[in-house]
């Protein structure tokens, strides 16, 4: 057991043709040159040789060394998908012939200094179900590296540069952030606000490319980092931040406006029927594509208020598990600063929550003032899995979301934290 994973990944089994989605639909599947050669050897002398030659190619604007891309059909599915919704290459030539992305999805493997970590992509509905619904789903447990299927393809963080303080201290910073996310005595929005404050405190000295940890200053910088992280593990720090946060009052219209803009930005870009149907129903529930933000906010707030406390706790679990999985799956060191990462995460959580409360099942549950029964819980769970999976697949990694986040975040520091308050309004 030399690797770790959130517990839900130990429960994961691909649903294959029983799955409500198809993993390759809507995703760009890249194929490295060595993997392409291996596949060509596997199909040599068969009718598939010509198909591989035709359908797996470099993009017209590719540079030497870039990965090839597998062509898609008009409906967005992979050209090698068969009528049973299974991969024809897998069936004929086995798992070893597949490109890395096809063989390992939905597993995501990252090699940190302390060892290999395996997480999952919520773009897979079975991962979304396992990650969101079980109470112990995101507890970290020891696992074999084989859980990654191809651990040798794991992304490696850092690179052993002892002067790179940004990656060297990343595990400690992430561990503090995860502990804040688990403080369930505070509202979820207050925990995200505390993470924003943590990002702000770190902004001046702990960021990508920091040089404060070099030479004689290193000891002082490390002591300061330890002190800041320690402060955010103390209940009194978090309670004080929550007090300040709870005293703030902001209008809800801008929050709805941002969430709706994110969803609408994907309507013309996504071909998935499942996503488009959900997006249209959600927008409709808030007044349509041309919704009035203040009116849509009123509808959203009424739904939230009418959801029974037991079901509201369930919603908190979905958001918490999604946020924890996000920290595990997407290293924050890819962002230039912790605050930048937290801001984007807050935007994701806002869009997810707003979408969930626009799902027809949730709208109906709120209209009924449904009690926390096994049946109402099962209906809410199914709606959450659908929303979180489709948003993970078609919105969370989209260039439109990143461009919007870039514009919304402002110039960093206090300005970014101030703007983040708008994103926390509806959570
Ligand atoms: S999306 Fe997940 S469960 Fe569905 S076929 Fe792909 S890996 Fe299997």
Coordinates of C-alpha atoms and ligand atoms in Angstrom, one line a residue:
X1 CA 0.0 0.0 0.0
X2 CA 2.2 2.8 -1.2
X3 CA -0.5 5.1 -2.5
X4 CA -3.5 6.9 -1.1
X5 CA -7.0 7.6 -2.4
X6 CA -10.3 8.9 -1.2
X7 CA -12.3 5.9 -0.1
X8 CA -14.9 6.2 -2.9
X9 CA -12.2 5.3 -5.4
X10 CA -11.7 1.9 -3.8
X11 CA -15.4 1.3 -4.5
X12 CA -15.3 2.3 -8.1
X13 CA -16.2 -0.2 -10.9
X14 CA -17.0 1.0 -14.4
X15 CA -20.7 0.5 -15.3
X16 CA -19.8 0.0 -19.0
X17 CA -23.0 -0.3 -21.1
X18 CA -25.2 0.2 -18.0
X19 CA -23.8 3.7 -17.6
X20 CA -26.1 6.7 -18.3
X21 CA -23.2 8.5 -20.0
X22 CA -20.3 7.6 -22.3
X23 CA -16.9 8.7 -21.0
X24 CA -15.4 9.8 -24.2
X25 CA -18.4 11.9 -25.4
X26 CA -17.7 15.6 -25.1
X27 CA -14.0 15.1 -24.0
X28 CA -10.9 15.7 -26.1
X29 CA -9.0 12.4 -26.1
X30 CA -5.2 12.9 -26.6
X31 CA -2.9 10.1 -27.7
X32 CA 0.8 10.3 -27.1
X33 CA 3.2 9.2 -29.9
X34 CA 4.5 6.1 -28.1
X35 CA 0.9 5.0 -27.3
X36 CA -0.2 5.6 -31.0
X37 CA 2.7 3.4 -32.2
X38 CA 1.6 0.7 -29.8
X39 CA -1.9 0.9 -31.0
X40 CA -0.8 0.8 -34.6
X41 CA 1.2 -2.4 -33.9
X42 CA -1.9 -3.9 -32.2
X43 CA -4.2 -3.2 -35.2
X44 CA -1.6 -3.9 -38.0
X45 CA -3.0 -6.2 -40.7
X46 CA -6.7 -5.7 -39.6
X47 CA -9.4 -3.4 -41.0
X48 CA -8.9 -1.2 -38.0
X49 CA -5.4 -0.2 -39.3
X50 CA -6.8 2.2 -41.8
X51 CA -9.3 3.6 -39.3
X52 CA -6.6 4.3 -36.7
X53 CA -4.5 6.0 -39.5
X54 CA -7.5 8.1 -40.5
X55 CA -9.1 9.0 -37.2
X56 CA -6.1 9.5 -34.9
X57 CA -4.1 12.4 -36.2
X58 CA -2.3 15.6 -35.1
X59 CA -4.5 18.7 -35.2
X60 CA -3.8 21.0 -38.2
X61 CA -2.2 23.6 -36.0
X62 CA -0.2 21.1 -33.9
X63 CA 3.5 21.5 -33.2
X64 CA 6.1 18.7 -33.4
X65 CA 5.8 16.6 -30.3
X66 CA 2.2 17.4 -29.6
X67 CA -0.2 14.5 -28.9
X68 CA -2.6 13.2 -31.6
X69 CA -6.4 13.6 -31.2
X70 CA -9.1 10.9 -31.7
X71 CA -11.8 12.2 -34.1
X72 CA -15.4 12.5 -32.9
X73 CA -18.6 11.7 -34.7
X74 CA -21.2 14.3 -35.4
X75 CA -23.0 13.4 -32.1
X76 CA -19.8 14.0 -30.1
X77 CA -19.0 10.4 -29.5
X78 CA -15.7 8.7 -30.2
X79 CA -15.5 7.2 -33.7
X80 CA -14.4 3.9 -32.2
X81 CA -17.5 3.6 -30.0
X82 CA -19.7 0.6 -31.1
X83 CA -23.4 0.2 -31.1
X84 CA -23.4 -1.2 -27.6
X85 CA -21.7 2.0 -26.3
X86 CA -18.5 0.2 -25.6
X87 CA -15.0 0.8 -27.1
X88 CA -14.4 -1.3 -30.2
X89 CA -10.6 -1.1 -29.8
X90 CA -10.8 -2.3 -26.2
X91 CA -13.0 -5.2 -27.2
X92 CA -10.8 -6.3 -30.1
X93 CA -7.3 -5.6 -28.8
X94 CA -7.6 -5.4 -25.0
X95 CA -6.8 -2.7 -22.5
X96 CA -3.1 -2.6 -23.2
X97 CA -3.7 -1.2 -26.7
X98 CA -5.7 1.8 -25.4
X99 CA -4.4 5.3 -25.1
X100 CA -3.6 6.4 -21.5
X101 CA -6.7 8.7 -21.2
X102 CA -9.0 5.9 -22.3
X103 CA -7.4 3.2 -20.1
X104 CA -7.3 5.3 -16.9
X105 CA -10.4 7.5 -17.1
X106 CA -12.0 8.4 -14.6
X107 CA -8.9 7.9 -12.4
X108 CA -6.5 10.8 -11.9
X109 CA -3.0 10.0 -10.6
X110 CA -0.7 12.6 -9.1
X111 CA 2.8 11.9 -7.7
X112 CA 3.4 14.2 -4.8
X113 CA 6.7 14.3 -2.8
X114 CA 5.0 12.0 -0.1
X115 CA 3.7 9.4 -2.6
X116 CA 1.2 8.7 -5.3
X117 CA -2.4 9.9 -4.9
X118 CA -5.3 8.5 -6.9
X119 CA -8.5 10.5 -7.2
X120 CA -11.5 10.5 -9.6
X121 CA -13.2 12.7 -12.1
X122 CA -16.8 13.6 -11.4
X123 CA -17.3 13.7 -15.1
X124 CA -18.0 10.0 -14.7
X125 CA -21.5 9.5 -13.2
X126 CA -20.5 6.5 -11.1
X127 CA -17.6 8.5 -9.6
X128 CA -20.0 11.4 -8.9
X129 CA -22.4 9.0 -7.2
X130 CA -19.8 7.4 -5.0
X131 CA -18.0 10.6 -4.2
X132 CA -21.1 12.7 -3.3
X133 CA -23.4 10.2 -1.6
X134 CA -21.5 8.1 1.0
X135 CA -20.6 9.9 4.2
X136 CA -17.1 8.4 4.3
X137 CA -16.5 8.9 0.6
X138 CA -13.7 11.4 0.8
X139 CA -11.8 10.0 3.8
X140 CA -8.2 9.3 2.6
X141 CA -7.2 5.6 2.8
X142 CA -4.0 3.7 1.8
X143 CA -4.3 1.8 -1.5
X144 CA -2.1 0.0 -4.0
X145 CA -0.5 2.0 -6.8
X146 CA -2.4 -0.4 -9.2
X147 CA -5.6 1.5 -8.4
X148 CA -4.2 4.1 -10.9
X149 CA -4.1 1.3 -13.6
X150 CA -1.1 3.0 -15.2
X151 CA 0.8 4.6 -12.3
X152 CA 3.8 5.3 -14.5
X153 CA 1.7 7.9 -16.3
X154 CA 1.0 9.8 -13.1
X155 CA 1.6 13.5 -13.2
X156 CA 4.6 14.4 -11.1
X157 CA 4.5 17.5 -8.9
X158 CA 7.5 19.5 -7.9
X159 CA 10.6 17.7 -9.3
X160 CA 12.7 17.7 -6.2
X161 CA 13.9 21.3 -6.4
X162 CA 14.5 22.1 -2.7
X163 CA 14.4 25.8 -3.5
X164 CA 10.8 25.6 -4.8
X165 CA 9.0 26.6 -1.7
X166 CA 5.7 26.8 -3.6
X167 CA 5.5 23.0 -4.2
X168 CA 7.6 22.0 -1.1
X169 CA 5.0 23.4 1.3
X170 CA 2.0 22.5 -0.8
X171 CA 1.0 19.4 1.1
X172 CA 0.9 21.4 4.4
X173 CA -1.1 24.2 2.9
X174 CA -3.6 21.8 1.3
X175 CA -3.9 19.8 4.6
X176 CA -4.9 23.1 6.4
X177 CA -7.4 23.9 3.6
X178 CA -9.0 20.5 3.8
X179 CA -9.3 20.7 7.6
X180 CA -11.2 24.1 7.2
X181 CA -13.5 22.5 4.6
X182 CA -14.4 19.8 7.1
X183 CA -15.5 22.3 9.9
X184 CA -19.1 21.4 9.6
X185 CA -20.1 23.5 12.6
X186 CA -19.7 26.5 10.3
X187 CA -21.9 27.2 7.2
X188 CA -20.2 26.0 4.0
X189 CA -20.0 29.6 2.7
X190 CA -18.2 30.7 5.9
X191 CA -15.6 27.9 5.3
X192 CA -15.0 29.1 1.8
X193 CA -14.7 32.6 3.1
X194 CA -12.1 31.4 5.7
X195 CA -10.2 29.8 2.8
X196 CA -10.3 33.1 1.0
X197 CA -8.8 34.8 4.1
X198 CA -6.2 32.1 4.3
X199 CA -5.3 32.8 0.6
X200 CA -5.1 36.5 1.4
X201 CA -2.8 36.0 4.4
X202 CA -0.5 33.8 2.2
X203 CA -0.6 36.2 -0.7
X204 CA 2.3 38.4 0.2
X205 CA 4.9 35.7 0.6
X206 CA 3.7 32.2 -0.4
X207 CA 2.9 32.1 -4.2
X208 CA 4.3 30.6 -7.3
X209 CA 7.8 31.8 -7.9
X210 CA 8.2 33.1 -4.4
X211 CA 11.8 34.0 -3.5
X212 CA 11.1 34.8 0.2
X213 CA 12.1 31.3 1.2
X214 CA 15.6 31.7 -0.2
X215 CA 18.9 32.1 1.8
X216 CA 18.8 33.7 5.2
X217 CA 15.2 34.7 4.9
X218 CA 14.1 31.1 4.6
X219 CA 13.8 30.3 8.3
X220 CA 11.6 33.4 9.0
X221 CA 9.4 32.7 6.0
X222 CA 8.9 29.1 7.1
X223 CA 8.0 30.2 10.6
X224 CA 5.5 32.7 9.2
X225 CA 3.9 30.0 7.0
X226 CA 3.7 27.6 10.0
X227 CA 2.1 30.4 12.1
X228 CA -0.5 31.3 9.4
X229 CA -1.5 27.7 8.9
X230 CA -1.7 27.0 12.6
X231 CA -4.0 30.0 13.0
X232 CA -6.5 28.5 10.5
X233 CA -6.7 25.3 12.5
X234 CA -7.9 27.2 15.6
X235 CA -11.7 27.2 16.2
X236 CA -11.5 30.8 17.5
X237 CA -9.9 32.1 14.2
X238 CA -12.7 30.4 12.2
X239 CA -15.4 31.6 14.5
X240 CA -14.2 35.2 14.4
X241 CA -14.0 35.1 10.6
X242 CA -17.5 33.6 10.4
X243 CA -18.8 36.4 12.7
X244 CA -17.5 39.0 10.3
X245 CA -18.8 37.2 7.3
X246 CA -22.3 36.6 8.7
X247 CA -22.6 40.4 9.4
X248 CA -22.1 41.2 5.7
X249 CA -25.2 41.7 3.6
X250 CA -25.2 41.6 -0.2
X251 CA -27.9 41.5 -2.8
X252 CA -28.5 38.1 -4.4
X253 CA -29.2 39.2 -8.0
X254 CA -25.5 39.5 -9.0
X255 CA -24.9 35.9 -7.7
X256 CA -27.7 34.5 -9.9
X257 CA -26.5 36.6 -12.8
X258 CA -23.0 35.1 -12.6
X259 CA -24.3 31.5 -12.3
X260 CA -26.7 32.0 -15.2
X261 CA -24.0 33.5 -17.3
X262 CA -21.8 30.5 -16.8
X263 CA -24.5 28.0 -17.8
X264 CA -25.6 30.1 -20.8
X265 CA -22.0 30.4 -22.1
X266 CA -22.0 26.6 -22.6
X267 CA -25.3 26.3 -24.5
X268 CA -23.9 26.8 -27.9
X269 CA -20.7 25.0 -27.3
X270 CA -21.8 21.6 -25.9
X271 CA -23.4 18.8 -28.0
X272 CA -24.5 16.6 -25.2
X273 CA -28.3 16.1 -25.2
X274 CA -28.3 15.3 -21.5
X275 CA -26.5 18.6 -20.6
X276 CA -28.5 20.7 -22.9
X277 CA -31.8 19.4 -21.6
X278 CA -30.7 20.0 -18.0
X279 CA -29.4 23.5 -18.7
X280 CA -32.6 24.5 -20.4
X281 CA -34.8 23.1 -17.6
X282 CA -32.7 24.9 -15.0
X283 CA -32.8 28.2 -16.8
X284 CA -36.5 27.7 -17.3
X285 CA -37.1 27.2 -13.6
X286 CA -35.5 30.6 -12.9
X287 CA -37.5 32.5 -15.6
X288 CA -35.8 31.4 -18.9
X289 CA -32.7 32.5 -20.8
X290 CA -33.6 36.1 -20.2
X291 CA -34.3 35.7 -16.5
X292 CA -34.4 38.7 -14.3
X293 CA -31.7 38.3 -11.7
X294 CA -33.6 39.6 -8.7
X295 CA -36.7 37.5 -9.5
X296 CA -34.5 34.4 -10.0
X297 CA -32.8 35.1 -6.7
X298 CA -36.2 35.2 -5.0
X299 CA -37.1 31.8 -6.5
X300 CA -33.8 30.4 -5.5
X301 CA -34.0 31.7 -1.9
X302 CA -37.6 30.4 -1.5
X303 CA -36.5 26.9 -2.6
X304 CA -33.6 26.8 -0.2
X305 CA -35.8 27.9 2.7
X306 CA -38.4 25.3 1.9
X307 CA -36.0 22.4 1.8
X308 CA -36.2 20.4 5.0
X309 CA -33.2 20.6 7.3
X310 CA -32.2 17.0 6.7
X311 CA -32.2 17.4 3.0
X312 CA -30.3 20.7 3.3
X313 CA -27.6 18.8 5.2
X314 CA -27.4 16.5 2.3
X315 CA -26.8 19.4 0.0
X316 CA -24.0 20.5 2.3
X317 CA -22.4 17.1 2.0
X318 CA -22.5 17.2 -1.8
X319 CA -20.8 20.6 -1.9
X320 CA -18.2 19.6 0.8
X321 CA -17.3 16.4 -0.9
X322 CA -17.0 18.1 -4.3
X323 CA -14.8 20.8 -2.8
X324 CA -12.6 18.2 -1.0
X325 CA -12.3 16.2 -4.2
X326 CA -11.4 19.3 -6.1
X327 CA -8.4 20.0 -3.7
X328 CA -7.3 16.4 -4.0
X329 CA -7.7 16.2 -7.8
X330 CA -6.5 19.6 -9.0
X331 CA -3.3 20.7 -7.3
X332 CA -3.6 24.3 -6.2
X333 CA 0.0 24.9 -7.3
X334 CA -1.4 25.1 -10.9
X335 CA -2.8 28.5 -9.9
X336 CA -0.4 31.4 -9.3
X337 CA -1.8 32.0 -5.8
X338 CA -3.9 30.2 -3.2
X339 CA -6.5 33.0 -3.3
X340 CA -6.8 32.6 -7.1
X341 CA -7.5 28.9 -6.7
X342 CA -10.1 29.5 -3.9
X343 CA -11.9 32.1 -6.0
X344 CA -12.3 29.7 -8.9
X345 CA -13.5 27.0 -6.5
X346 CA -16.1 29.3 -5.0
X347 CA -17.3 30.0 -8.6
X348 CA -17.6 26.3 -9.2
X349 CA -19.6 25.7 -6.0
X350 CA -21.9 28.6 -6.7
X351 CA -22.7 27.3 -10.2
X352 CA -23.3 23.7 -8.8
X353 CA -25.6 24.9 -6.0
X354 CA -27.6 27.2 -8.3
X355 CA -28.0 24.4 -10.9
X356 CA -29.1 21.9 -8.3
X357 CA -31.8 24.2 -7.0
X358 CA -33.0 24.6 -10.6
X359 CA -33.2 20.9 -11.3
X360 CA -36.9 19.9 -11.8
X361 CA -36.7 17.2 -9.1
X362 CA -35.4 19.7 -6.5
X363 CA -37.9 22.3 -7.6
X364 CA -40.7 19.7 -7.0
X365 CA -39.2 18.7 -3.6
X366 CA -39.1 22.3 -2.5
X367 CA -42.7 22.9 -3.6
X368 CA -43.9 19.9 -1.6
X369 CA -41.9 20.9 1.5
X370 CA -40.7 17.3 1.4
X371 CA -39.8 15.6 4.7
X372 CA -36.4 13.9 5.0
X373 CA -37.6 10.4 4.0
X374 CA -35.6 7.7 2.2
X375 CA -37.6 8.5 -0.9
X376 CA -37.1 12.2 -1.0
X377 CA -33.4 11.7 -0.2
X378 CA -33.1 9.3 -3.1
X379 CA -34.7 11.8 -5.4
X380 CA -32.4 14.6 -4.2
X381 CA -29.3 12.3 -4.6
X382 CA -30.2 11.4 -8.2
X383 CA -30.7 15.1 -9.1
X384 CA -27.3 16.0 -7.4
X385 CA -25.5 13.2 -9.3
X386 CA -26.9 14.4 -12.6
X387 CA -26.1 18.1 -11.9
X388 CA -22.6 17.6 -10.5
X389 CA -21.6 15.1 -13.2
X390 CA -22.8 17.2 -16.2
X391 CA -21.4 20.4 -14.8
X392 CA -18.0 18.6 -14.1
X393 CA -18.0 17.3 -17.7
X394 CA -19.3 20.3 -19.7
X395 CA -18.7 23.4 -17.6
X396 CA -15.9 23.1 -15.0
X397 CA -13.0 22.7 -17.4
X398 CA -14.5 24.9 -20.1
X399 CA -12.5 27.9 -21.4
X400 CA -15.6 30.1 -20.9
X401 CA -15.5 29.4 -17.1
X402 CA -11.9 30.3 -16.9
X403 CA -12.3 33.5 -18.9
X404 CA -15.2 34.5 -16.7
X405 CA -13.3 33.7 -13.5
X406 CA -10.3 35.7 -14.8
X407 CA -12.5 38.8 -15.4
X408 CA -14.4 38.5 -12.1
X409 CA -11.4 38.0 -9.9
X410 CA -10.0 41.5 -10.4
X411 CA -6.4 42.3 -9.7
X412 CA -5.8 40.1 -6.7
X413 CA -5.5 40.6 -2.9
X414 CA -8.3 42.5 -1.1
X415 CA -10.1 43.2 -4.4
X416 CA -10.4 39.5 -5.3
X417 CA -11.5 38.5 -1.8
X418 CA -14.1 41.3 -1.9
X419 CA -15.4 40.0 -5.2
X420 CA -15.5 36.5 -3.9
X421 CA -18.1 37.5 -1.4
X422 CA -20.6 37.8 -4.2
X423 CA -19.9 34.2 -5.2
X424 CA -20.6 33.0 -1.6
X425 CA -24.0 34.8 -1.4
X426 CA -26.1 31.8 -2.4
X427 CA -24.2 29.0 -0.8
Ligands
LIG1 S1 -18.4 7.3 -17.5 FE1 -17.5 6.1 -15.8 S2 -19.0 4.4 -15.4 FE2 -19.6 5.4 -17.4 S3 -18.6 4.1 -18.9 FE3 -17.1 5.8 -18.5 S4 -15.8 5.1 -16.8 FE4 -17.5 3.6 -16.9

